[in-house]
């Protein structure tokens, strides 16, 4: 079944219609027979209806001619879907109902007055473009409702080739979007996929002996033979690939439509696109992430990950043309990856719902081969269990989306996100996928540049990612051996919290039944029991006791700055007379300069008992362009009040709620505050400013970034030394939480 066969069926149908029209009393002018829908597109399947309309001038009576046309067609055995309308009636119906207007975009002259058919077509196209801004939201709403009802072609066990998301109706809708002239879509991939899906639909008709768009399980084997594929699994993957590509182009088109509709419709003078810088080499243009003019893909192996992360975190598109260019031109990532690339991967995975469209673009453009070559093992792979609502690859991405909402509950969010990506990487073979996945996950984690402990932890989570769920639903929770089974595999409290989060994300991504209240209750209860049998303490860094030489001549408001180049960034050491609020000002300085803090150590030191204490801070930053003079100038401007950081670093809203916890067991000398929040410019400044406003001194601090999450530990004291009282500690935690959430802390 090919396009040539569809054209042949259409030509035969046209000949019957021409003969029927010629044998009627229809006049030579003022009346025409036109084809619409699939017949209008010359894409008749073996059992398609002939959708035809007898269009006439309003002054003519078409009843006699219509009867003389329809009867011969019925007698020929044609499946006829016909109507009779005057030209004004056609235009009025299209104006009143976008579905009619959409169907008439494919109108094609068959017989009769060609000028009337041409007038209908040109008028319809003009009206379609004129009313596009009003119609497109209605079309999208209808499509979304259909998708929710029918599901996604790429993941259904019994797909509907026409109505499912990624099916033929979506492909036709895309043609209508293109006809508006508002946006463009990738024509080549769309048309190739649409024709391939029409081929499948033709075979399904032929095998069923009737008009049907559903592919039943028993159909796949014969379909594979007809398509020249090795087996039914290959046939399923072929159809899923087509559906996924149409879905990808559809989502891309609608995102572009949203961008157009959000802008004023008044005529604009053509101008160069505006580029909003996002990161090194990456910019935002018309709602899509692209490369800026300074990008050098050949020398920047992390550029693809940087562009993808910027798009996913902002919930915008990664321009497919940009991704395709980076696949061709971007320098390959070394083995092991540089630290920046590893951080970017984790941030990408933890970006939440924004990951879905970006990962889809990476997949469709072939970019994943350079990031995760193991992805091909599970790409388009169906799950053996019917409880799964997605193919294995999409399930993995959905697991990452679910895990992103749980990163505040674990000590190593970077490990959680990579384990979520790799937990099913062992599927597709004959060995148990947890066992097969463990060595694969270990190799991937090593290649990504994780240290040995993190590599083993990722491998452990992949190996035992089913342990909690299987044990909770098959063993007696009151039997001590049940808890012992868990603790013998997962030996620390922090590792158990990671396994619990991965189990929850995996189940939620599977289906609602996999994380029902009953199953969730069993799993969480078992995790609590296991937690109680393990060490409940969380290891925190000790209070810093570094001793360093103090530069001579430090005065209030001044700062000493030194910069040490690192392979992929720089290390800044800043020294200034200690005071409440010093750390807030230093953090604001680095944030204003957009230096991208990766880690920091901060401590206070007496100057051998002479003069006031001195504050030391050592910062590892992503940028290698830090200039000591510029850092000093910005710091002095902030201290003098010439720069107000509060206006530049407003707290983010709509993110996961920050976690701010007092750890009373961690130190006898200070109050330890543990902060977990989204990694963004100004986090340390917001925390330290809130503490300074409550007259709380930061005795020591440890700032770290794990993927998308800042994990900061602050050792707090009263200005006169000594730990905070319980009341003061609670007030400080509340103030920090409010500062990070954008709320006003009440007394």
Short mmCIF file of N, CA, C and O in Angstrom, two decimals, residues 306-365:
data_model
loop_
_atom_site.label_atom_id
_atom_site.label_comp_id
_atom_site.label_asym_id
_atom_site.label_seq_id
_atom_site.Cartn_x
_atom_site.Cartn_y
_atom_site.Cartn_z
N UNK A 306 23.70 22.61 27.82
CA UNK A 306 23.38 23.93 28.36
C UNK A 306 22.12 24.49 27.70
O UNK A 306 21.26 25.06 28.36
N UNK A 307 22.01 24.31 26.39
CA UNK A 307 20.83 24.79 25.67
C UNK A 307 19.59 24.01 26.10
O UNK A 307 18.52 24.59 26.32
N UNK A 308 19.71 22.69 26.22
CA UNK A 308 18.57 21.86 26.61
C UNK A 308 18.12 22.21 28.02
O UNK A 308 16.91 22.31 28.29
N UNK A 309 19.05 22.41 28.93
CA UNK A 309 18.70 22.74 30.31
C UNK A 309 18.03 24.10 30.40
O UNK A 309 17.04 24.27 31.11
N UNK A 310 18.56 25.06 29.67
CA UNK A 310 17.95 26.40 29.68
C UNK A 310 16.50 26.33 29.19
O UNK A 310 15.61 26.99 29.75
N UNK A 311 16.24 25.52 28.17
CA UNK A 311 14.88 25.40 27.65
C UNK A 311 13.97 24.70 28.64
O UNK A 311 12.85 25.14 28.92
N UNK A 312 14.43 23.58 29.20
CA UNK A 312 13.58 22.79 30.09
C UNK A 312 13.26 23.55 31.37
O UNK A 312 12.12 23.52 31.86
N UNK A 313 14.24 24.24 31.93
CA UNK A 313 14.00 24.96 33.19
C UNK A 313 13.06 26.13 32.99
O UNK A 313 12.37 26.53 33.94
N UNK A 314 13.00 26.68 31.80
CA UNK A 314 12.09 27.80 31.54
C UNK A 314 10.78 27.36 30.91
O UNK A 314 9.90 28.17 30.66
N UNK A 315 10.65 26.07 30.64
CA UNK A 315 9.41 25.56 30.05
C UNK A 315 9.18 26.06 28.64
O UNK A 315 8.04 26.25 28.22
N UNK A 316 10.27 26.28 27.89
CA UNK A 316 10.15 26.74 26.50
C UNK A 316 10.74 25.68 25.58
O UNK A 316 11.28 24.67 26.03
N UNK A 317 10.64 25.92 24.29
CA UNK A 317 11.12 24.96 23.31
C UNK A 317 12.63 25.06 23.12
O UNK A 317 13.19 26.16 23.13
N UNK A 318 13.26 23.93 22.93
CA UNK A 318 14.59 23.89 22.35
C UNK A 318 14.39 23.81 20.85
O UNK A 318 13.83 22.83 20.34
N UNK A 319 14.77 24.85 20.14
CA UNK A 319 14.51 24.90 18.70
C UNK A 319 15.09 23.65 18.03
O UNK A 319 16.28 23.37 18.16
N UNK A 320 14.26 22.88 17.32
CA UNK A 320 14.78 21.66 16.68
C UNK A 320 15.96 21.92 15.74
O UNK A 320 16.89 21.12 15.69
N UNK A 321 15.92 23.03 15.03
CA UNK A 321 17.04 23.34 14.13
C UNK A 321 18.32 23.56 14.92
O UNK A 321 19.42 23.19 14.47
N UNK A 322 18.20 24.17 16.10
CA UNK A 322 19.37 24.37 16.96
C UNK A 322 19.91 23.04 17.45
O UNK A 322 21.12 22.79 17.43
N UNK A 323 19.01 22.16 17.91
CA UNK A 323 19.44 20.85 18.38
C UNK A 323 20.11 20.07 17.26
O UNK A 323 21.16 19.43 17.46
N UNK A 324 19.53 20.11 16.07
CA UNK A 324 20.11 19.39 14.94
C UNK A 324 21.49 19.94 14.58
O UNK A 324 22.42 19.18 14.26
N UNK A 325 21.63 21.25 14.65
CA UNK A 325 22.95 21.85 14.36
C UNK A 325 23.98 21.41 15.40
O UNK A 325 25.12 21.07 15.05
N UNK A 326 23.58 21.36 16.66
CA UNK A 326 24.52 20.95 17.70
C UNK A 326 24.91 19.49 17.56
O UNK A 326 26.03 19.10 17.90
N UNK A 327 23.98 18.67 17.11
CA UNK A 327 24.32 17.26 16.85
C UNK A 327 25.44 17.18 15.81
O UNK A 327 26.37 16.37 15.93
N UNK A 328 25.36 18.03 14.80
CA UNK A 328 26.36 18.01 13.72
C UNK A 328 27.68 18.64 14.14
O UNK A 328 28.75 18.16 13.77
N UNK A 329 27.62 19.73 14.93
CA UNK A 329 28.80 20.56 15.11
C UNK A 329 29.41 20.52 16.51
O UNK A 329 30.57 20.90 16.67
N UNK A 330 28.65 20.10 17.50
CA UNK A 330 29.13 20.20 18.88
C UNK A 330 30.27 19.22 19.12
O UNK A 330 30.22 18.06 18.69
N UNK A 331 31.30 19.69 19.81
CA UNK A 331 32.41 18.82 20.16
C UNK A 331 31.91 17.70 21.06
O UNK A 331 31.05 17.92 21.92
N UNK A 332 32.41 16.48 20.89
CA UNK A 332 31.94 15.37 21.73
C UNK A 332 32.35 15.56 23.18
O UNK A 332 33.41 16.14 23.48
N UNK A 333 31.53 15.07 24.08
CA UNK A 333 31.86 15.13 25.50
C UNK A 333 33.00 14.16 25.80
O UNK A 333 32.99 13.02 25.33
N UNK A 334 33.99 14.60 26.56
CA UNK A 334 35.08 13.68 26.91
C UNK A 334 34.60 12.64 27.92
O UNK A 334 33.52 12.75 28.49
N UNK A 335 35.41 11.62 28.13
CA UNK A 335 35.11 10.58 29.10
C UNK A 335 36.23 10.56 30.14
O UNK A 335 37.37 10.21 29.81
N UNK A 336 35.95 10.97 31.39
CA UNK A 336 34.65 11.37 31.93
C UNK A 336 34.28 12.80 31.57
O UNK A 336 35.13 13.58 31.15
N UNK A 337 33.00 13.12 31.77
CA UNK A 337 32.51 14.46 31.46
C UNK A 337 33.13 15.49 32.40
O UNK A 337 33.45 15.19 33.56
N UNK A 338 33.22 16.74 31.95
CA UNK A 338 33.58 17.83 32.87
C UNK A 338 32.45 18.07 33.88
O UNK A 338 31.30 17.70 33.65
N UNK A 339 32.80 18.68 34.97
CA UNK A 339 31.84 18.89 36.06
C UNK A 339 30.62 19.68 35.58
O UNK A 339 29.48 19.38 35.96
N UNK A 340 30.84 20.68 34.73
CA UNK A 340 29.71 21.48 34.25
C UNK A 340 28.69 20.61 33.52
O UNK A 340 27.47 20.75 33.71
N UNK A 341 29.16 19.70 32.68
CA UNK A 341 28.24 18.85 31.92
C UNK A 341 27.43 17.97 32.85
O UNK A 341 26.22 17.77 32.65
N UNK A 342 28.07 17.44 33.89
CA UNK A 342 27.34 16.59 34.84
C UNK A 342 26.26 17.39 35.56
O UNK A 342 25.12 16.94 35.71
N UNK A 343 26.60 18.58 36.01
CA UNK A 343 25.61 19.42 36.68
C UNK A 343 24.45 19.76 35.73
O UNK A 343 23.29 19.78 36.13
N UNK A 344 24.78 20.06 34.48
CA UNK A 344 23.73 20.41 33.53
C UNK A 344 22.79 19.23 33.28
O UNK A 344 21.57 19.42 33.18
N UNK A 345 23.33 18.02 33.17
CA UNK A 345 22.47 16.86 32.99
C UNK A 345 21.50 16.71 34.14
O UNK A 345 20.30 16.48 33.94
N UNK A 346 22.00 16.85 35.36
CA UNK A 346 21.12 16.69 36.52
C UNK A 346 20.06 17.78 36.54
O UNK A 346 18.89 17.53 36.83
N UNK A 347 20.45 19.01 36.25
CA UNK A 347 19.47 20.09 36.21
C UNK A 347 18.43 19.86 35.13
O UNK A 347 17.24 20.14 35.33
N UNK A 348 18.86 19.35 33.99
CA UNK A 348 17.92 19.03 32.92
C UNK A 348 16.91 17.98 33.40
O UNK A 348 15.70 18.14 33.21
N UNK A 349 17.40 16.92 34.01
CA UNK A 349 16.52 15.84 34.47
C UNK A 349 15.56 16.33 35.55
O UNK A 349 14.44 15.82 35.66
N UNK A 350 16.00 17.30 36.35
CA UNK A 350 15.18 17.78 37.47
C UNK A 350 14.34 19.00 37.11
O UNK A 350 13.80 19.65 37.99
N UNK A 351 14.20 19.29 35.83
CA UNK A 351 13.48 20.51 35.43
C UNK A 351 11.98 20.36 35.48
O UNK A 351 11.25 21.32 35.25
N UNK A 352 11.47 19.16 35.80
CA UNK A 352 10.03 18.98 35.93
C UNK A 352 9.35 18.80 34.59
O UNK A 352 9.94 18.27 33.64
N UNK A 353 8.10 19.26 34.45
CA UNK A 353 7.36 19.05 33.19
C UNK A 353 8.06 19.61 31.96
O UNK A 353 7.83 19.13 30.85
N UNK A 354 8.91 20.64 32.13
CA UNK A 354 9.63 21.19 30.99
C UNK A 354 10.56 20.20 30.33
O UNK A 354 10.97 20.39 29.19
N UNK A 355 10.89 19.11 31.04
CA UNK A 355 11.78 18.10 30.48
C UNK A 355 11.16 17.38 29.30
O UNK A 355 11.86 16.99 28.35
N UNK A 356 9.83 17.17 29.32
CA UNK A 356 9.19 16.30 28.33
C UNK A 356 9.42 16.76 26.90
O UNK A 356 9.91 16.01 26.06
N UNK A 357 9.10 18.00 26.60
CA UNK A 357 9.24 18.49 25.23
C UNK A 357 10.70 18.59 24.81
O UNK A 357 11.05 18.30 23.66
N UNK A 358 11.56 18.99 25.74
CA UNK A 358 12.97 19.13 25.40
C UNK A 358 13.60 17.76 25.14
O UNK A 358 14.34 17.58 24.16
N UNK A 359 13.29 16.78 25.98
CA UNK A 359 13.83 15.44 25.78
C UNK A 359 13.32 14.86 24.45
O UNK A 359 14.06 14.17 23.74
N UNK A 360 12.07 15.16 24.14
CA UNK A 360 11.50 14.70 22.87
C UNK A 360 12.27 15.29 21.68
O UNK A 360 12.56 14.58 20.70
N UNK A 361 12.64 16.57 21.79
CA UNK A 361 13.42 17.19 20.72
C UNK A 361 14.81 16.55 20.63
O UNK A 361 15.31 16.30 19.53
N UNK A 362 15.43 16.30 21.77
CA UNK A 362 16.73 15.63 21.76
C UNK A 362 16.63 14.26 21.11
O UNK A 362 17.52 13.84 20.35
N UNK A 363 15.55 13.55 21.40
CA UNK A 363 15.35 12.22 20.83
C UNK A 363 15.14 12.30 19.32
O UNK A 363 15.77 11.58 18.54
N UNK A 364 14.26 13.18 18.89
CA UNK A 364 13.91 13.27 17.48
C UNK A 364 15.07 13.76 16.61
O UNK A 364 15.15 13.42 15.43
N UNK A 365 15.96 14.54 17.18
CA UNK A 365 17.08 15.08 16.40
C UNK A 365 18.33 14.20 16.49
O UNK A 365 19.36 14.54 15.90
#
